Coordinates of C-alpha atoms in Angstrom, one line a residue:
X1 CA 148.9 -93.4 12.9
X2 CA 149.1 -96.7 11.3
X3 CA 150.4 -99.5 13.5
X4 CA 153.9 -100.4 13.1
X5 CA 155.4 -104.2 12.1
X6 CA 155.9 -106.6 14.9
X7 CA 153.5 -104.1 17.3
X8 CA 150.2 -105.2 18.6
X9 CA 147.6 -102.5 18.5
X10 CA 146.8 -101.5 22.0
X11 CA 145.7 -97.7 21.8
X12 CA 144.3 -96.2 24.8
X13 CA 142.4 -92.5 24.8
X14 CA 143.6 -90.6 27.6
X15 CA 141.3 -89.9 30.3
X16 CA 141.7 -87.0 32.4
X17 CA 140.0 -84.6 35.1
X18 CA 139.6 -81.0 33.2
X19 CA 140.0 -79.6 37.1
X20 CA 143.0 -80.9 37.8
X21 CA 145.6 -78.0 36.2
X22 CA 148.4 -79.2 37.2
X23 CA 147.9 -82.5 35.3
X24 CA 146.8 -80.6 32.7
X25 CA 149.7 -78.6 31.8
X26 CA 152.4 -80.8 33.0
X27 CA 151.5 -84.5 31.8
X28 CA 154.0 -85.5 29.0
X29 CA 152.2 -88.5 27.8
X30 CA 149.9 -87.3 24.9
X31 CA 151.2 -84.3 24.6
X32 CA 152.2 -83.0 21.2
X33 CA 155.5 -80.7 22.8
X34 CA 157.6 -83.5 22.1
X35 CA 156.3 -83.5 18.5
X36 CA 157.4 -79.8 17.9
X37 CA 160.0 -79.9 20.6
X38 CA 162.8 -79.3 17.7
X39 CA 161.3 -76.1 16.1
X40 CA 160.5 -75.0 19.7
X41 CA 164.7 -75.1 19.5
X42 CA 165.1 -73.9 16.4
X43 CA 162.3 -70.7 17.3
X44 CA 164.8 -70.1 20.5
X45 CA 167.6 -69.9 18.5
X46 CA 166.5 -67.3 15.8
X47 CA 165.7 -65.4 18.5
X48 CA 168.6 -65.1 20.1
X49 CA 170.0 -64.5 17.0
X50 CA 167.4 -61.7 16.1
X51 CA 168.8 -60.0 19.4
X52 CA 172.2 -60.4 19.0
X53 CA 171.7 -58.6 15.3
X54 CA 169.9 -55.5 16.6
X55 CA 172.2 -55.0 19.5
X56 CA 174.9 -54.7 17.0
X57 CA 173.1 -52.5 15.1
X58 CA 172.2 -54.4 12.4
X59 CA 168.5 -52.5 12.1
X60 CA 166.4 -50.8 9.7
X61 CA 167.3 -47.3 10.2
X62 CA 164.6 -44.2 10.1
X63 CA 164.0 -43.1 6.2
X64 CA 163.1 -46.4 4.6
X65 CA 160.8 -45.3 1.7
X66 CA 158.4 -49.0 1.7
X67 CA 157.0 -47.7 5.3
X68 CA 154.2 -45.7 5.7
X69 CA 154.6 -42.4 7.3
X70 CA 157.1 -40.9 9.9
X71 CA 155.9 -42.6 12.7
X72 CA 156.1 -45.7 11.3
X73 CA 159.5 -44.9 10.5
X74 CA 160.4 -44.2 14.0
X75 CA 158.9 -47.6 15.5
X76 CA 160.4 -49.3 13.1
X77 CA 163.7 -47.7 13.6
X78 CA 166.2 -50.5 14.9
X79 CA 164.3 -53.4 13.7
X80 CA 165.9 -55.8 11.7
X81 CA 162.5 -56.1 8.8
X82 CA 159.3 -54.7 8.9
X83 CA 156.4 -56.4 10.1
X84 CA 153.9 -55.2 7.7
X85 CA 155.1 -58.3 5.3
X86 CA 153.8 -60.5 8.5
X87 CA 150.4 -58.4 9.4
X88 CA 149.5 -59.9 5.3
X89 CA 151.1 -62.8 5.9
X90 CA 148.7 -63.7 8.9
X91 CA 145.4 -63.7 7.0
X92 CA 146.7 -66.9 5.0
X93 CA 147.9 -68.4 7.9
X94 CA 145.1 -67.8 9.7
X95 CA 142.5 -68.7 7.6
X96 CA 144.5 -72.5 6.7
X97 CA 145.2 -72.8 10.0
X98 CA 141.1 -72.7 11.3
X99 CA 140.4 -74.8 8.2
X100 CA 142.6 -77.1 9.4
X101 CA 141.6 -77.3 12.8
X102 CA 138.2 -77.4 12.0
X103 CA 138.6 -80.7 9.6
X104 CA 140.5 -82.1 11.5
X105 CA 137.7 -82.1 14.8
X106 CA 135.4 -83.1 12.0
X107 CA 137.2 -86.5 11.4
X108 CA 137.7 -87.6 14.6
X109 CA 134.2 -87.4 15.7
X110 CA 133.3 -88.4 11.7
X111 CA 135.2 -91.6 13.1
X112 CA 133.8 -91.7 16.4
X113 CA 130.4 -92.0 15.0
X114 CA 130.8 -94.4 12.6
X115 CA 133.0 -97.1 15.1
X116 CA 129.2 -96.4 17.7
X117 CA 127.2 -97.4 15.1
X118 CA 129.2 -100.6 14.1
X119 CA 129.2 -101.6 17.8
X120 CA 125.5 -101.0 18.3
X121 CA 124.6 -103.1 14.9
X122 CA 126.3 -105.6 16.5
X123 CA 124.6 -105.3 19.9
X124 CA 121.1 -105.3 17.4
X125 CA 122.1 -108.4 15.4
X126 CA 122.7 -110.8 18.2
X127 CA 119.2 -108.9 20.1
X128 CA 117.7 -110.3 17.1
X129 CA 119.3 -113.6 16.6
X130 CA 118.7 -114.3 20.4
X131 CA 115.2 -113.5 20.0
X132 CA 113.8 -114.8 17.3
X133 CA 116.0 -117.9 16.4
X134 CA 113.5 -121.2 16.7
X135 CA 114.8 -124.3 18.4
X136 CA 116.4 -124.6 21.9
X137 CA 117.9 -128.0 21.0
X138 CA 121.9 -128.5 20.8
X139 CA 122.3 -128.0 17.8
X140 CA 120.2 -124.6 17.6
X141 CA 122.0 -123.3 19.7
X142 CA 125.2 -124.3 18.3
X143 CA 124.2 -121.9 15.2
X144 CA 123.4 -118.9 18.0
X145 CA 127.0 -119.6 19.2
X146 CA 128.9 -119.7 15.5
X147 CA 126.2 -116.5 14.5
X148 CA 127.5 -114.3 17.1
X149 CA 131.5 -115.8 16.3
X150 CA 131.0 -114.2 13.3
X151 CA 129.8 -111.0 14.6
X152 CA 132.3 -110.5 16.7
X153 CA 135.0 -111.5 13.9
X154 CA 133.1 -108.8 11.6
X155 CA 134.3 -106.3 14.1
X156 CA 137.9 -107.6 14.9
X157 CA 138.6 -107.3 10.7
X158 CA 137.1 -103.8 10.7
X159 CA 139.3 -103.0 13.1
X160 CA 142.9 -104.4 11.9
X161 CA 141.1 -102.8 8.5
X162 CA 141.5 -99.3 9.9
X163 CA 143.9 -99.9 12.7
X164 CA 147.1 -101.9 10.7
X165 CA 148.8 -101.3 7.0
X166 CA 147.4 -104.5 5.2
X167 CA 150.8 -106.4 5.3
X168 CA 150.6 -106.4 9.4
X169 CA 147.0 -107.5 9.3
X170 CA 148.1 -110.7 11.3
X171 CA 145.4 -112.9 11.7
X172 CA 147.1 -115.0 14.4
X173 CA 147.0 -111.8 16.8
X174 CA 144.6 -113.0 20.2
X175 CA 142.3 -110.2 19.0
X176 CA 141.6 -112.4 16.2
X177 CA 141.2 -116.0 17.9
X178 CA 138.0 -116.4 16.2
X179 CA 138.6 -117.2 12.8
X180 CA 139.1 -120.4 12.1
X181 CA 142.2 -122.5 10.2
X182 CA 139.9 -122.8 7.1
X183 CA 139.2 -119.0 7.3
X184 CA 142.4 -117.4 7.7
X185 CA 143.6 -119.3 4.2
X186 CA 140.6 -117.4 2.4
X187 CA 141.2 -114.3 4.3
X188 CA 144.9 -114.2 3.8
X189 CA 144.4 -113.9 0.3
X190 CA 142.0 -110.6 0.6
X191 CA 142.3 -107.3 1.2
X192 CA 139.3 -105.9 2.2
X193 CA 137.8 -108.8 4.5
X194 CA 135.0 -107.2 6.1
X195 CA 132.7 -108.0 2.7
X196 CA 133.8 -111.5 2.9
X197 CA 132.6 -112.2 6.9
X198 CA 129.7 -110.4 5.9
X199 CA 129.3 -112.7 2.9
X200 CA 129.3 -115.9 5.3
X201 CA 127.0 -114.4 7.9
X202 CA 124.8 -114.1 5.0
X203 CA 125.6 -117.7 3.8
X204 CA 124.7 -118.9 7.4
X205 CA 122.0 -117.3 8.0
X206 CA 120.5 -118.2 5.0
X207 CA 120.9 -122.0 5.6
X208 CA 119.2 -120.7 9.6
X209 CA 116.3 -120.0 7.7
X210 CA 116.3 -122.6 5.1
X211 CA 116.0 -124.9 8.2
X212 CA 113.1 -123.2 9.3
X213 CA 114.7 -121.5 12.3
X214 CA 114.2 -117.7 10.6
X215 CA 111.5 -116.5 9.1
X216 CA 111.6 -114.3 5.9
X217 CA 111.0 -110.7 8.4
X218 CA 113.6 -112.2 10.5
X219 CA 116.1 -112.3 8.1
X220 CA 115.6 -109.0 6.6
X221 CA 115.7 -107.3 9.9
X222 CA 119.3 -109.2 10.5
X223 CA 120.2 -108.3 6.9
X224 CA 120.1 -104.1 7.5
X225 CA 121.5 -104.4 10.4
X226 CA 124.4 -106.2 8.5
X227 CA 124.1 -103.3 5.7
X228 CA 124.4 -100.8 8.6
X229 CA 127.6 -101.9 9.7
X230 CA 129.2 -102.2 6.6
X231 CA 127.8 -98.8 5.8
X232 CA 129.1 -97.1 9.3
X233 CA 132.7 -99.5 8.7
X234 CA 133.0 -97.5 4.6
X235 CA 132.4 -94.3 6.6
X236 CA 135.4 -94.9 8.8
X237 CA 137.4 -96.3 6.2
X238 CA 136.8 -93.0 4.4
X239 CA 138.3 -91.0 7.4
X240 CA 141.5 -93.5 7.9
X241 CA 142.6 -93.8 4.7
X242 CA 141.5 -90.4 3.0
X243 CA 144.0 -87.4 4.1
X244 CA 143.2 -83.8 4.1
X245 CA 144.1 -82.7 0.3
X246 CA 148.1 -82.6 0.6
X247 CA 148.2 -78.6 -1.0
X248 CA 146.0 -77.6 1.9
X249 CA 149.1 -79.5 4.4
X250 CA 151.8 -78.0 2.2
X251 CA 151.3 -74.3 1.9
X252 CA 150.2 -74.3 5.6
X253 CA 153.1 -75.9 6.9
X254 CA 155.2 -73.4 4.7
X255 CA 153.9 -70.6 5.2
X256 CA 153.8 -71.2 9.3
X257 CA 157.2 -71.6 9.2
X258 CA 158.4 -68.6 7.4
X259 CA 155.9 -67.0 9.6
X260 CA 157.4 -68.3 13.0
X261 CA 161.0 -68.4 12.1
X262 CA 160.9 -65.2 10.6
X263 CA 158.9 -62.8 13.0
X264 CA 161.5 -62.9 15.9
X265 CA 163.2 -60.6 13.2
X266 CA 160.3 -58.0 13.4
X267 CA 160.4 -57.1 17.5
X268 CA 163.5 -58.0 18.4
X269 CA 164.4 -54.5 18.6
X270 CA 160.8 -54.1 21.2
X271 CA 161.6 -57.3 23.4
X272 CA 165.3 -56.8 24.1
X273 CA 166.6 -59.9 25.8
X274 CA 162.9 -61.2 25.6
X275 CA 163.0 -62.0 22.3
X276 CA 163.9 -65.5 22.5
X277 CA 161.1 -66.3 24.9
X278 CA 158.7 -64.5 22.8
X279 CA 159.9 -66.9 19.6
X280 CA 159.3 -69.6 21.8
X281 CA 155.6 -68.3 23.2
X282 CA 155.0 -67.6 19.3
X283 CA 156.3 -70.8 17.8
X284 CA 154.2 -73.1 20.5
X285 CA 150.9 -71.2 20.3
X286 CA 150.9 -71.6 16.4
X287 CA 152.6 -74.7 15.5
X288 CA 151.3 -76.9 18.7
X289 CA 147.4 -75.8 16.9
X290 CA 148.5 -77.3 13.6
X291 CA 150.6 -80.7 15.9
X292 CA 146.9 -80.9 17.1
X293 CA 145.3 -81.2 14.2
X294 CA 147.4 -83.7 12.9
X295 CA 146.9 -85.9 15.8
X296 CA 143.5 -86.1 15.5
X297 CA 142.9 -86.1 12.1
X298 CA 142.9 -89.8 11.6
X299 CA 142.1 -91.1 15.0
X300 CA 142.6 -94.9 14.2
X301 CA 145.7 -95.9 15.2
X302 CA 147.8 -96.5 18.3
X303 CA 148.5 -93.5 19.1
X304 CA 148.0 -91.9 22.5
X305 CA 144.9 -89.7 21.4
X306 CA 143.8 -92.3 18.9
X307 CA 140.6 -93.9 19.4
X308 CA 140.9 -97.6 21.7
X309 CA 139.5 -100.2 19.4
X310 CA 140.5 -102.6 21.2
X311 CA 137.9 -101.5 24.1
X312 CA 135.3 -101.4 21.7
X313 CA 136.3 -104.9 20.4
X314 CA 136.0 -106.5 23.9
X315 CA 132.4 -104.3 24.1
X316 CA 131.3 -105.8 21.4
X317 CA 132.3 -109.1 22.5
X318 CA 131.2 -109.5 26.0
X319 CA 127.8 -107.5 25.2
X320 CA 127.1 -110.7 22.4
X321 CA 127.6 -113.0 24.6
X322 CA 125.7 -111.3 27.7
X323 CA 122.5 -111.0 25.0
X324 CA 123.5 -114.9 24.0
X325 CA 122.9 -116.2 27.7
X326 CA 119.5 -114.8 28.2
X327 CA 119.0 -117.0 25.6
X328 CA 121.3 -119.9 26.0
X329 CA 123.0 -119.5 29.7
X330 CA 125.4 -122.4 28.8
X331 CA 126.8 -120.7 25.5
X332 CA 129.9 -121.3 26.5
X333 CA 130.4 -124.4 26.1
X334 CA 129.6 -124.5 22.1
X335 CA 132.4 -122.0 21.5
X336 CA 134.3 -125.8 20.7
X337 CA 132.0 -126.1 17.7
X338 CA 132.7 -122.8 16.3
X339 CA 133.1 -123.4 12.4
X340 CA 132.1 -126.5 11.7
X341 CA 128.8 -126.8 10.1
X342 CA 126.7 -128.5 12.4
X343 CA 123.2 -127.7 10.2
X344 CA 124.5 -129.3 7.1
X345 CA 125.7 -132.2 9.7
X346 CA 122.0 -132.8 10.5
X347 CA 121.3 -132.4 6.7
X348 CA 123.4 -135.2 6.1
X349 CA 122.7 -137.3 9.0
X350 CA 118.9 -137.2 8.0
X351 CA 119.4 -138.0 4.8
X352 CA 121.3 -141.0 5.9
X353 CA 118.5 -142.0 8.1
X354 CA 116.1 -141.5 5.3
X355 CA 118.1 -144.3 3.3
X356 CA 118.5 -146.7 5.3
X357 CA 114.7 -146.7 6.2
X358 CA 114.2 -147.0 2.6
X359 CA 115.6 -150.6 2.4
X360 CA 113.1 -153.0 3.7
X361 CA 110.5 -151.4 1.7
X362 CA 109.4 -153.1 -1.6
X363 CA 111.6 -151.5 -5.1
X364 CA 108.0 -149.5 -6.1
X365 CA 107.3 -147.4 -2.7
X366 CA 111.5 -147.1 -2.8
X367 CA 111.4 -145.2 -6.0
X368 CA 108.5 -143.1 -4.0
X369 CA 110.4 -141.7 -1.6
X370 CA 113.8 -141.4 -3.5
X371 CA 111.8 -138.9 -5.2
X372 CA 109.7 -137.3 -2.7
X373 CA 113.3 -137.0 -1.2
X374 CA 115.4 -135.8 -4.1
X375 CA 114.7 -131.9 -3.5
X376 CA 116.0 -132.3 -0.1
X377 CA 118.9 -134.1 -1.3
X378 CA 120.2 -131.8 -4.2
X379 CA 119.7 -129.1 -1.2
X380 CA 122.4 -130.8 1.0
X381 CA 124.7 -131.4 -1.7
X382 CA 124.4 -127.9 -2.9
X383 CA 125.4 -126.6 0.6
X384 CA 128.0 -128.5 0.8
X385 CA 129.5 -127.6 -2.4
X386 CA 129.5 -124.1 -1.8
X387 CA 131.2 -123.9 1.7
X388 CA 132.8 -127.0 1.4
X389 CA 136.3 -126.0 1.1
X390 CA 135.6 -123.0 4.0
X391 CA 134.4 -125.2 6.8
X392 CA 136.1 -128.4 6.1
X393 CA 137.6 -128.8 2.9
X394 CA 136.7 -129.2 -0.9
X395 CA 133.5 -131.1 -2.1
X396 CA 131.0 -132.6 -0.7
X397 CA 131.3 -133.9 2.6
X398 CA 130.6 -137.9 3.2
X399 CA 127.4 -139.2 4.2
X400 CA 127.0 -139.8 8.2
X401 CA 126.3 -143.9 8.5
X402 CA 126.3 -144.6 4.9
X403 CA 129.2 -147.1 3.3
X404 CA 131.1 -146.9 0.2
X405 CA 129.6 -148.9 -2.8
X406 CA 131.4 -152.6 -3.2
X407 CA 133.6 -152.7 -6.4
X408 CA 132.4 -154.1 -9.4
X409 CA 132.6 -157.8 -9.5
X410 CA 135.8 -159.0 -11.4
X411 CA 135.4 -160.1 -14.8
X412 CA 134.7 -164.5 -15.2
X413 CA 137.8 -166.6 -16.5
X414 CA 137.8 -167.7 -20.0
X415 CA 136.2 -170.9 -20.7
X416 CA 133.9 -170.4 -17.0
X417 CA 130.3 -171.2 -17.9
X418 CA 128.0 -168.0 -17.9
X419 CA 126.4 -166.6 -14.6
X420 CA 122.5 -167.0 -13.9
X421 CA 120.2 -164.4 -15.2
X422 CA 118.8 -162.5 -12.3
X423 CA 115.0 -163.9 -11.3
X424 CA 112.3 -162.0 -12.8
X425 CA 110.2 -159.4 -10.8
X426 CA 106.5 -159.5 -11.0
X427 CA 104.5 -156.4 -12.4
X428 CA 103.3 -156.0 -8.4
X429 CA 106.7 -155.9 -6.6
X430 CA 106.9 -159.4 -5.9
X431 CA 109.7 -161.9 -6.4
X432 CA 108.1 -165.3 -9.0
X433 CA 109.1 -168.8 -7.5
X434 CA 112.2 -170.0 -9.2

């Protein structure tokens, strides 16, 4: 069952003691009995009706043509209707009921397996990042903390996709606290958010690779686990959003109601005053099995028997933090930098320092230095344009430590003498004496 408006998803899987018979029999929370309570009352009422009709002589008399033998006629004498129809109807009904039960059980464990693979991928991602990301300076620790944030966000958006309808996926919930305002503005316009967050993770990883924090081999290993996470999310999404084919469910429920609500008329003469009780037991057995299948065939949502995705999300956050603490014991102090592009700021700062250092060089050496640094400046600008709208506004970020260019001088007034030309420059780069 999917979440409802205004309610944060808080499913809690029911834990129980298998040897405690009293708890198993009389525990109301998580039971399917409330869902079939109305059908049970109707079955009991039909049982009373069948008993009243038999008691007042509304039954089959001996000598009915469609009964096979004299013994069948004698057994059916006094019944309202023959049980031959129910015997034939029980074959397709039993097939459909078993088919739905097996399908529901398989879908439940397929969903649980997919979530387990997603949790495993998150742990492996954090383990590789914490082990192979080069550098122990502050900016390296910020990068590792940022990648951990994106891992947690990846699982969080996957959880919302499985539990809630698109209109109910609120990014302001406490479970989505790792999402920055700029990211929230982008995600609000997207229906399937998991591929987008996975792409952001790859963008950030690519920047770290270019900065020398990861090797190409490390990047391929990390991308394999990102692909494994997306594959497990797609498998879970198939279970959550692809129900059992409607014709099967329709035929099963139709045959089930016909069988259950007409059965009391076939055994009312045999059981007499116990007909309502037998009607209740038959309805409880068949309708209960069908209700169990309906309950577990979609294990994602907020029902009592759904998978506790909030517990798995908390496990991912705790495990990724514990793994990262083995490398960065003070990693929590870098959470204030979440969503900031520390690597880009370092590149911009290095560019500004390089330009300041060239101011004192001769002009020829300045040109040579600018040619050597043009590739790095182009790279920094491309990274800024790629992620500026997400991590800090549109366009390139301002250069740290640089001053804005001076405006051009105003034109001279009419009649003023022309300004002197600049001094000539020798071919060796020095200035001539005037």
